[in-house]
């Protein structure tokens, strides 16, 4: 019905994209083709299904001997599938998708492109065993927001709010009963309720806006109308200071879209070089004793590396690795991180003590807004945390002075860890 309606109204090509989380979406492509769709996305068979796209190899066969025969070569597709089946095995530990098609997607409506990320985020926050609750809450948050269209970035906002509420034991239906200003909602939720991602037909639910925005005012007009023009030359000069070299266009645009992620990537490349030249299994899992690999570091330059021996750990937890490099013996001393002693456990905050500032979720400290001796008043921003790219701000629950600071930027903390202690004054 959608394809037919679009073809009746507009003259540009209709491009259909779907994930196969439900397990039956190849049928959607077949019906879209019957309705005259111009383009449909699919994935080679070994990379298809679940939160990926429907199976291209099977669709090609289904369309054979029909008016919409694709004319694609099945032998080439099968060879391609065999190759990617092997590659996919290298990444198996990182595959958090469902094992089979699941009809629950019709209830929770988590987009395929978000599903695996959200599941990893839940696991990082200690909620991996409560995934069914995450799915249910996601659906309820979606309805709380007005049953919105969930694509990047709106789907991420629904996910952020879902994790925020579950970690605090708040039901989505109870959000409208909260006192405005009483909760530090994720910044993405505040931005969406302000209209920075646009505004749905009829606007955002007023009772939700009231609680989330508190004293903030919704934007009027088009969200991008007030954005200042970007001076790319000035931005390039600023990035050049970070990089220590003239940035490429790819560098500049990557930094503009993902500033923190790009700088982390640059720092990694600066420290370790271009690790993309390493064979994938070697990068992820290391070499086995006696195993040899070849690494093309540039045109005409190849390194042949063979692991000979891994020595015993010394008192400092370091091991000596013996290996051959292009036929010559070499040694390197490497810290065995699996033997590194664990840091002293951080004390836990007393939830009944307003002078205790506890971690609301597991995560990493990304910024400190107050230090020892700093005066704060109720509602002041104390620090920000991040868990799987979800930012959480921690605010002071009462007036006071920072007496003890147990963490630093970059520290990993667990839920309810005592981050700061305030004293009256």
Short mmCIF file of C-alpha atoms in Angstrom, two decimals:
data_model
loop_
_atom_site.label_atom_id
_atom_site.label_comp_id
_atom_site.label_asym_id
_atom_site.label_seq_id
_atom_site.Cartn_x
_atom_site.Cartn_y
_atom_site.Cartn_z
CA UNK A 1 0.00 0.00 0.00
CA UNK A 2 2.82 2.41 0.86
CA UNK A 3 4.75 1.79 -2.37
CA UNK A 4 1.60 2.13 -4.49
CA UNK A 5 0.62 5.36 -2.74
CA UNK A 6 4.09 6.84 -3.23
CA UNK A 7 4.19 5.86 -6.90
CA UNK A 8 0.82 7.52 -7.42
CA UNK A 9 1.99 10.78 -5.86
CA UNK A 10 5.67 11.29 -6.76
CA UNK A 11 7.89 10.68 -9.76
CA UNK A 12 11.25 9.95 -8.14
CA UNK A 13 12.45 6.36 -7.60
CA UNK A 14 11.14 4.52 -4.52
CA UNK A 15 13.93 2.90 -2.49
CA UNK A 16 12.84 0.30 0.10
CA UNK A 17 15.09 -0.51 3.06
CA UNK A 18 14.23 -2.96 5.83
CA UNK A 19 15.93 -5.11 8.43
CA UNK A 20 14.95 -8.75 8.94
CA UNK A 21 14.56 -8.79 12.73
CA UNK A 22 11.16 -10.45 12.43
CA UNK A 23 12.49 -13.12 10.06
CA UNK A 24 9.80 -12.54 7.39
CA UNK A 25 10.89 -9.34 5.71
CA UNK A 26 11.96 -10.97 2.46
CA UNK A 27 8.18 -11.16 1.92
CA UNK A 28 8.02 -7.39 2.34
CA UNK A 29 10.54 -6.98 -0.49
CA UNK A 30 8.62 -9.42 -2.70
CA UNK A 31 5.36 -7.49 -2.15
CA UNK A 32 7.13 -4.15 -2.66
CA UNK A 33 8.47 -5.48 -5.96
CA UNK A 34 4.96 -6.48 -7.03
CA UNK A 35 3.88 -2.91 -6.26
CA UNK A 36 6.62 -1.50 -8.50
CA UNK A 37 9.37 -0.48 -6.09
CA UNK A 38 12.52 0.70 -7.90
CA UNK A 39 15.24 -0.29 -5.41
CA UNK A 40 15.33 -2.72 -2.48
CA UNK A 41 18.18 -3.41 -0.08
CA UNK A 42 19.30 -6.95 0.77
CA UNK A 43 22.43 -8.62 2.15
CA UNK A 44 24.50 -11.51 0.82
CA UNK A 45 23.22 -14.68 2.50
CA UNK A 46 25.96 -15.23 5.10
CA UNK A 47 25.57 -11.62 6.29
CA UNK A 48 21.76 -11.51 6.12
CA UNK A 49 18.91 -12.11 8.53
CA UNK A 50 18.13 -10.99 12.08
CA UNK A 51 19.01 -7.29 12.42
CA UNK A 52 20.69 -7.25 8.99
CA UNK A 53 18.79 -7.13 5.68
CA UNK A 54 16.87 -10.02 4.08
CA UNK A 55 18.77 -12.68 2.13
CA UNK A 56 19.86 -11.40 -1.30
CA UNK A 57 20.82 -14.83 -2.68
CA UNK A 58 17.38 -16.24 -1.88
CA UNK A 59 15.59 -13.17 -3.29
CA UNK A 60 17.49 -13.51 -6.56
CA UNK A 61 16.25 -17.09 -6.87
CA UNK A 62 12.70 -16.08 -5.89
CA UNK A 63 12.62 -13.49 -8.70
CA UNK A 64 14.03 -15.85 -11.31
CA UNK A 65 11.59 -16.63 -14.17
CA UNK A 66 9.47 -13.61 -13.23
CA UNK A 67 9.10 -10.20 -14.96
CA UNK A 68 11.44 -8.74 -12.31
CA UNK A 69 14.28 -11.25 -12.70
CA UNK A 70 17.38 -9.52 -11.29
CA UNK A 71 19.79 -11.14 -13.80
CA UNK A 72 22.35 -11.41 -10.98
CA UNK A 73 24.82 -14.32 -11.11
CA UNK A 74 23.95 -16.85 -8.35
CA UNK A 75 27.40 -18.50 -8.53
CA UNK A 76 29.12 -15.17 -7.87
CA UNK A 77 26.73 -14.42 -5.01
CA UNK A 78 27.34 -17.81 -3.42
CA UNK A 79 31.11 -17.36 -3.70
CA UNK A 80 30.78 -13.94 -2.08
CA UNK A 81 28.69 -15.46 0.71
CA UNK A 82 31.32 -18.13 1.38
CA UNK A 83 34.00 -15.46 1.77
CA UNK A 84 31.98 -13.33 4.21
CA UNK A 85 30.95 -16.41 6.20
CA UNK A 86 34.62 -16.90 7.05
CA UNK A 87 35.16 -13.22 7.84
CA UNK A 88 32.08 -13.12 10.05
CA UNK A 89 33.48 -15.92 12.22
CA UNK A 90 36.31 -13.57 13.29
CA UNK A 91 33.76 -11.15 14.72
CA UNK A 92 31.57 -13.73 16.45
CA UNK A 93 32.38 -12.53 20.02
CA UNK A 94 31.08 -9.08 19.08
CA UNK A 95 27.83 -10.28 17.51
CA UNK A 96 25.10 -9.36 19.99
CA UNK A 97 22.17 -9.81 17.64
CA UNK A 98 19.29 -12.25 18.15
CA UNK A 99 19.92 -15.85 17.14
CA UNK A 100 16.77 -16.06 15.03
CA UNK A 101 13.86 -14.00 13.76
CA UNK A 102 11.67 -12.65 16.53
CA UNK A 103 8.10 -11.39 16.30
CA UNK A 104 8.59 -9.23 19.41
CA UNK A 105 9.92 -6.52 17.09
CA UNK A 106 6.27 -5.79 16.25
CA UNK A 107 5.77 -4.79 19.88
CA UNK A 108 9.04 -3.07 20.89
CA UNK A 109 9.82 -1.61 17.41
CA UNK A 110 13.57 -1.33 18.10
CA UNK A 111 15.19 -0.61 14.70
CA UNK A 112 17.60 -3.27 13.45
CA UNK A 113 20.42 -0.74 13.28
CA UNK A 114 19.97 0.05 16.99
CA UNK A 115 19.15 -3.38 18.41
CA UNK A 116 22.70 -4.72 18.85
CA UNK A 117 24.06 -1.40 20.14
CA UNK A 118 21.28 -1.13 22.73
CA UNK A 119 21.84 -4.70 23.84
CA UNK A 120 25.57 -4.03 24.33
CA UNK A 121 24.70 -0.86 26.24
CA UNK A 122 22.36 -2.82 28.50
CA UNK A 123 25.08 -5.40 29.19
CA UNK A 124 27.61 -2.65 29.99
CA UNK A 125 25.18 -1.19 32.52
CA UNK A 126 24.63 -4.54 34.21
CA UNK A 127 21.19 -5.01 32.66
CA UNK A 128 22.04 -7.84 30.27
CA UNK A 129 19.87 -10.32 32.19
CA UNK A 130 16.94 -7.90 32.02
CA UNK A 131 16.83 -7.57 28.23
CA UNK A 132 13.15 -8.57 28.05
CA UNK A 133 12.41 -5.69 30.44
CA UNK A 134 14.47 -3.36 28.24
CA UNK A 135 12.40 -4.33 25.19
CA UNK A 136 9.13 -3.79 27.07
CA UNK A 137 10.25 -0.45 28.50
CA UNK A 138 11.48 0.72 25.08
CA UNK A 139 7.97 0.17 23.70
CA UNK A 140 6.44 2.07 26.63
CA UNK A 141 8.89 4.98 26.25
CA UNK A 142 8.04 5.17 22.56
CA UNK A 143 4.35 5.56 23.45
CA UNK A 144 5.26 8.07 26.18
CA UNK A 145 6.88 10.22 23.49
CA UNK A 146 3.85 9.91 21.24
CA UNK A 147 4.65 6.79 19.16
CA UNK A 148 7.35 8.53 17.15
CA UNK A 149 9.21 7.62 13.98
CA UNK A 150 12.31 5.83 15.29
CA UNK A 151 15.35 6.42 13.12
CA UNK A 152 18.76 7.85 13.98
CA UNK A 153 18.84 9.98 16.09
CA UNK A 154 15.28 9.72 17.47
CA UNK A 155 15.65 5.97 18.11
CA UNK A 156 18.74 6.66 20.23
CA UNK A 157 16.73 9.11 22.35
CA UNK A 158 14.13 6.41 23.05
CA UNK A 159 16.97 4.04 23.98
CA UNK A 160 18.65 6.63 26.24
CA UNK A 161 15.40 7.28 28.09
CA UNK A 162 14.76 3.54 28.39
CA UNK A 163 18.12 2.87 30.05
CA UNK A 164 17.77 5.97 32.24
CA UNK A 165 14.39 4.90 33.62
CA UNK A 166 15.28 1.23 34.14
CA UNK A 167 18.51 2.09 35.99
CA UNK A 168 16.47 4.26 38.38
CA UNK A 169 13.47 1.99 38.77
CA UNK A 170 11.04 4.46 37.19
CA UNK A 171 8.14 3.24 35.06
CA UNK A 172 7.55 5.24 31.84
CA UNK A 173 3.92 5.82 32.83
CA UNK A 174 5.11 7.53 36.03
CA UNK A 175 7.34 10.09 34.30
CA UNK A 176 4.47 12.58 33.99
CA UNK A 177 4.02 12.44 37.79
CA UNK A 178 7.61 13.51 38.52
CA UNK A 179 8.38 16.98 39.82
CA UNK A 180 9.93 19.14 37.05
CA UNK A 181 13.63 19.61 37.75
CA UNK A 182 13.81 16.62 40.10
CA UNK A 183 15.59 14.33 37.62
CA UNK A 184 18.71 14.84 35.49
CA UNK A 185 17.31 13.47 32.22
CA UNK A 186 19.76 12.51 29.43
CA UNK A 187 20.74 15.51 27.31
CA UNK A 188 19.44 13.75 24.19
CA UNK A 189 15.95 13.58 25.72
CA UNK A 190 16.07 17.27 26.69
CA UNK A 191 17.20 18.21 23.17
CA UNK A 192 14.38 16.24 21.55
CA UNK A 193 11.71 17.65 23.86
CA UNK A 194 13.01 21.15 23.11
CA UNK A 195 12.52 20.52 19.41
CA UNK A 196 16.18 20.35 18.40
CA UNK A 197 15.47 17.23 16.30
CA UNK A 198 12.31 18.74 14.85
CA UNK A 199 8.72 18.45 15.95
CA UNK A 200 6.15 15.74 15.17
CA UNK A 201 2.70 16.55 13.86
CA UNK A 202 0.77 17.90 16.85
CA UNK A 203 3.94 18.58 18.84
CA UNK A 204 5.47 16.68 21.76
CA UNK A 205 3.29 15.51 24.67
CA UNK A 206 2.92 18.59 26.90
CA UNK A 207 2.99 16.71 30.21
CA UNK A 208 6.26 14.99 29.24
CA UNK A 209 7.76 18.27 28.03
CA UNK A 210 6.89 19.95 31.31
CA UNK A 211 8.71 17.34 33.40
CA UNK A 212 11.75 16.98 31.14
CA UNK A 213 12.34 20.62 30.29
CA UNK A 214 11.52 22.17 33.68
CA UNK A 215 12.33 25.87 33.11
CA UNK A 216 13.80 25.40 29.64
CA UNK A 217 11.68 26.70 26.78
CA UNK A 218 10.92 24.77 23.59
CA UNK A 219 12.46 26.13 20.41
CA UNK A 220 10.28 28.09 18.05
CA UNK A 221 10.59 27.69 14.32
CA UNK A 222 12.98 25.47 12.39
CA UNK A 223 15.68 23.92 14.65
CA UNK A 224 18.54 24.78 12.31
CA UNK A 225 17.50 28.37 11.70
CA UNK A 226 19.58 29.74 14.57
CA UNK A 227 22.69 27.67 13.95
CA UNK A 228 25.72 29.81 13.15
CA UNK A 229 27.48 29.11 9.82
CA UNK A 230 30.44 26.77 10.16
CA UNK A 231 33.80 28.31 9.27
CA UNK A 232 35.56 25.28 7.81
CA UNK A 233 38.91 27.06 7.40
CA UNK A 234 38.93 28.09 11.06
CA UNK A 235 37.83 24.58 12.11
CA UNK A 236 40.62 23.03 10.02
CA UNK A 237 43.23 25.23 11.73
CA UNK A 238 41.87 24.23 15.14
CA UNK A 239 42.01 20.54 14.23
CA UNK A 240 45.55 20.97 12.90
CA UNK A 241 46.62 21.91 16.44
CA UNK A 242 45.17 18.62 17.76
CA UNK A 243 46.68 16.49 15.00
CA UNK A 244 50.04 18.18 14.62
CA UNK A 245 49.58 18.08 10.85
CA UNK A 246 47.31 19.48 8.16
CA UNK A 247 44.01 17.57 8.31
CA UNK A 248 42.47 15.93 5.27
CA UNK A 249 38.84 16.58 4.34
CA UNK A 250 37.94 13.17 5.80
CA UNK A 251 39.65 14.18 9.05
CA UNK A 252 37.83 17.51 9.18
CA UNK A 253 34.34 16.18 8.49
CA UNK A 254 34.80 13.17 10.80
CA UNK A 255 35.87 15.52 13.60
CA UNK A 256 32.89 17.80 13.01
CA UNK A 257 30.42 14.93 13.22
CA UNK A 258 32.08 12.84 15.96
CA UNK A 259 34.63 15.07 17.77
CA UNK A 260 35.42 12.83 20.75
CA UNK A 261 35.37 9.57 18.78
CA UNK A 262 37.61 11.00 16.05
CA UNK A 263 40.22 12.28 18.52
CA UNK A 264 40.23 8.89 20.30
CA UNK A 265 40.78 7.25 16.92
CA UNK A 266 43.59 9.68 16.07
CA UNK A 267 45.29 9.05 19.42
CA UNK A 268 45.09 5.29 18.83
CA UNK A 269 46.63 5.65 15.35
CA UNK A 270 49.37 7.89 16.73
CA UNK A 271 50.28 5.32 19.39
CA UNK A 272 49.99 2.09 17.38
CA UNK A 273 50.11 3.07 13.71
CA UNK A 274 47.82 1.69 11.00
CA UNK A 275 46.66 -1.59 12.56
CA UNK A 276 44.36 -2.22 9.59
CA UNK A 277 47.32 -3.88 7.83
CA UNK A 278 47.24 -6.71 10.39
CA UNK A 279 45.22 -9.86 9.61
CA UNK A 280 41.91 -9.59 11.44
CA UNK A 281 42.33 -12.75 13.61
CA UNK A 282 45.82 -11.58 14.62
CA UNK A 283 44.52 -8.18 15.68
CA UNK A 284 41.66 -9.62 17.75
CA UNK A 285 43.21 -12.78 19.17
CA UNK A 286 47.01 -12.54 18.76
CA UNK A 287 49.39 -15.13 17.35
CA UNK A 288 49.50 -18.75 18.44
CA UNK A 289 52.90 -20.24 19.28
CA UNK A 290 54.67 -21.10 16.03
CA UNK A 291 52.20 -19.14 13.91
CA UNK A 292 53.59 -16.82 11.21
CA UNK A 293 51.83 -13.95 9.44
CA UNK A 294 52.84 -11.52 6.73
CA UNK A 295 52.02 -7.82 7.07
CA UNK A 296 52.24 -5.41 4.12
CA UNK A 297 53.13 -2.10 5.81
CA UNK A 298 53.47 -0.24 2.50
CA UNK A 299 53.99 -1.00 -1.17
CA UNK A 300 57.02 -3.24 -1.53
CA UNK A 301 57.55 -3.64 2.23
CA UNK A 302 56.34 -6.83 3.92
CA UNK A 303 57.00 -7.99 7.48
CA UNK A 304 57.06 -11.72 8.26
CA UNK A 305 56.35 -12.24 11.97
CA UNK A 306 56.47 -15.58 13.77
CA UNK A 307 55.81 -16.06 17.50
CA UNK A 308 58.43 -18.34 19.08
CA UNK A 309 57.86 -18.21 22.84
CA UNK A 310 55.93 -16.48 25.63
CA UNK A 311 57.97 -16.22 28.83
CA UNK A 312 56.73 -16.54 32.39
CA UNK A 313 55.42 -13.43 34.12
CA UNK A 314 57.86 -11.58 36.37
CA UNK A 315 57.07 -9.89 39.68
CA UNK A 316 55.72 -6.86 37.85
CA UNK A 317 53.39 -8.92 35.68
CA UNK A 318 55.48 -8.55 32.51
CA UNK A 319 56.31 -11.32 30.04
CA UNK A 320 59.10 -11.57 27.47
CA UNK A 321 57.90 -12.45 23.98
CA UNK A 322 60.36 -14.04 21.56
CA UNK A 323 59.57 -13.79 17.87
CA UNK A 324 61.17 -13.81 14.43
CA UNK A 325 60.93 -10.64 12.34
CA UNK A 326 61.85 -11.33 8.70
CA UNK A 327 64.00 -14.24 9.90
CA UNK A 328 65.83 -12.38 12.67
CA UNK A 329 65.15 -13.13 16.37
CA UNK A 330 63.63 -10.34 18.42
CA UNK A 331 62.37 -9.92 21.99
CA UNK A 332 59.80 -7.59 23.52
CA UNK A 333 58.68 -7.15 27.09
CA UNK A 334 54.90 -6.88 27.38
CA UNK A 335 52.74 -6.23 30.44
CA UNK A 336 50.24 -9.07 30.94
CA UNK A 337 47.12 -7.06 31.69
CA UNK A 338 45.27 -10.16 32.87
CA UNK A 339 47.67 -10.21 35.84
CA UNK A 340 47.38 -6.53 36.72
CA UNK A 341 46.15 -6.25 40.32
CA UNK A 342 42.68 -4.87 40.67
CA UNK A 343 42.29 -1.34 41.98
CA UNK A 344 41.04 -0.81 45.48
CA UNK A 345 37.25 -1.01 45.54
CA UNK A 346 35.47 2.33 45.65
CA UNK A 347 33.20 2.73 48.69
CA UNK A 348 29.46 2.71 48.10
CA UNK A 349 27.24 5.75 48.54
CA UNK A 350 24.49 5.84 51.15
CA UNK A 351 21.30 6.61 49.19
CA UNK A 352 19.74 8.09 52.32
CA UNK A 353 22.59 10.61 52.73
CA UNK A 354 22.16 13.66 50.45
CA UNK A 355 25.84 14.56 51.03
CA UNK A 356 26.87 11.33 49.28
CA UNK A 357 27.14 11.56 45.49
CA UNK A 358 26.75 8.08 44.04
CA UNK A 359 27.08 6.75 40.51
CA UNK A 360 23.59 6.26 39.02
CA UNK A 361 24.92 3.76 36.44
CA UNK A 362 28.15 1.90 35.64
CA UNK A 363 30.30 3.96 33.30
CA UNK A 364 33.33 6.17 32.78
CA UNK A 365 33.82 9.63 34.25
CA UNK A 366 34.11 12.04 31.29
CA UNK A 367 34.16 15.44 33.04
CA UNK A 368 34.31 16.92 36.55
CA UNK A 369 32.53 20.22 37.15
CA UNK A 370 33.48 20.54 40.83
CA UNK A 371 36.64 19.81 42.82
CA UNK A 372 37.57 19.50 46.49
CA UNK A 373 36.74 22.75 48.28
CA UNK A 374 34.26 23.86 45.65
CA UNK A 375 30.95 25.25 46.85
CA UNK A 376 27.83 23.88 45.21
CA UNK A 377 24.12 24.46 45.56
CA UNK A 378 21.31 22.02 44.96
CA UNK A 379 20.95 21.36 41.25
CA UNK A 380 24.54 22.28 40.33
CA UNK A 381 26.25 20.03 37.80
CA UNK A 382 28.93 17.94 39.54
CA UNK A 383 30.17 15.56 36.84
CA UNK A 384 29.23 13.69 33.68
CA UNK A 385 29.49 9.98 32.95
CA UNK A 386 29.30 7.89 29.81
CA UNK A 387 28.18 4.31 29.24
CA UNK A 388 28.12 3.00 25.67
CA UNK A 389 27.91 6.58 24.30
CA UNK A 390 25.02 7.51 26.59
CA UNK A 391 25.87 10.66 28.56
CA UNK A 392 24.57 11.02 32.12
CA UNK A 393 24.91 14.18 34.21
CA UNK A 394 25.08 13.99 38.02
CA UNK A 395 23.75 16.98 39.96
CA UNK A 396 24.07 18.04 43.60
CA UNK A 397 21.10 16.96 45.71
CA UNK A 398 21.77 19.62 48.36
CA UNK A 399 23.92 22.68 49.14
CA UNK A 400 27.43 22.02 50.39
CA UNK A 401 31.19 21.98 49.83
CA UNK A 402 33.04 19.15 48.09
CA UNK A 403 35.00 17.42 50.86
CA UNK A 404 36.16 14.17 49.20
CA UNK A 405 36.62 13.32 45.53
CA UNK A 406 37.07 9.59 44.90
CA UNK A 407 37.33 9.62 41.08
CA UNK A 408 39.14 11.32 38.22
CA UNK A 409 38.31 11.83 34.55
CA UNK A 410 38.65 8.50 32.77
CA UNK A 411 37.91 6.39 35.85
CA UNK A 412 35.58 3.42 35.48
CA UNK A 413 32.93 3.15 38.17
CA UNK A 414 30.13 0.79 39.09
CA UNK A 415 26.57 1.65 39.99
CA UNK A 416 26.21 3.19 43.49
CA UNK A 417 29.98 3.85 43.86
CA UNK A 418 30.66 6.88 46.08
CA UNK A 419 32.01 9.48 43.67
CA UNK A 420 32.03 12.54 45.94
CA UNK A 421 31.29 13.48 49.53
CA UNK A 422 29.92 16.91 50.40
CA UNK A 423 29.98 18.64 53.76
CA UNK A 424 27.58 21.27 54.99
CA UNK A 425 28.80 24.81 54.67
#
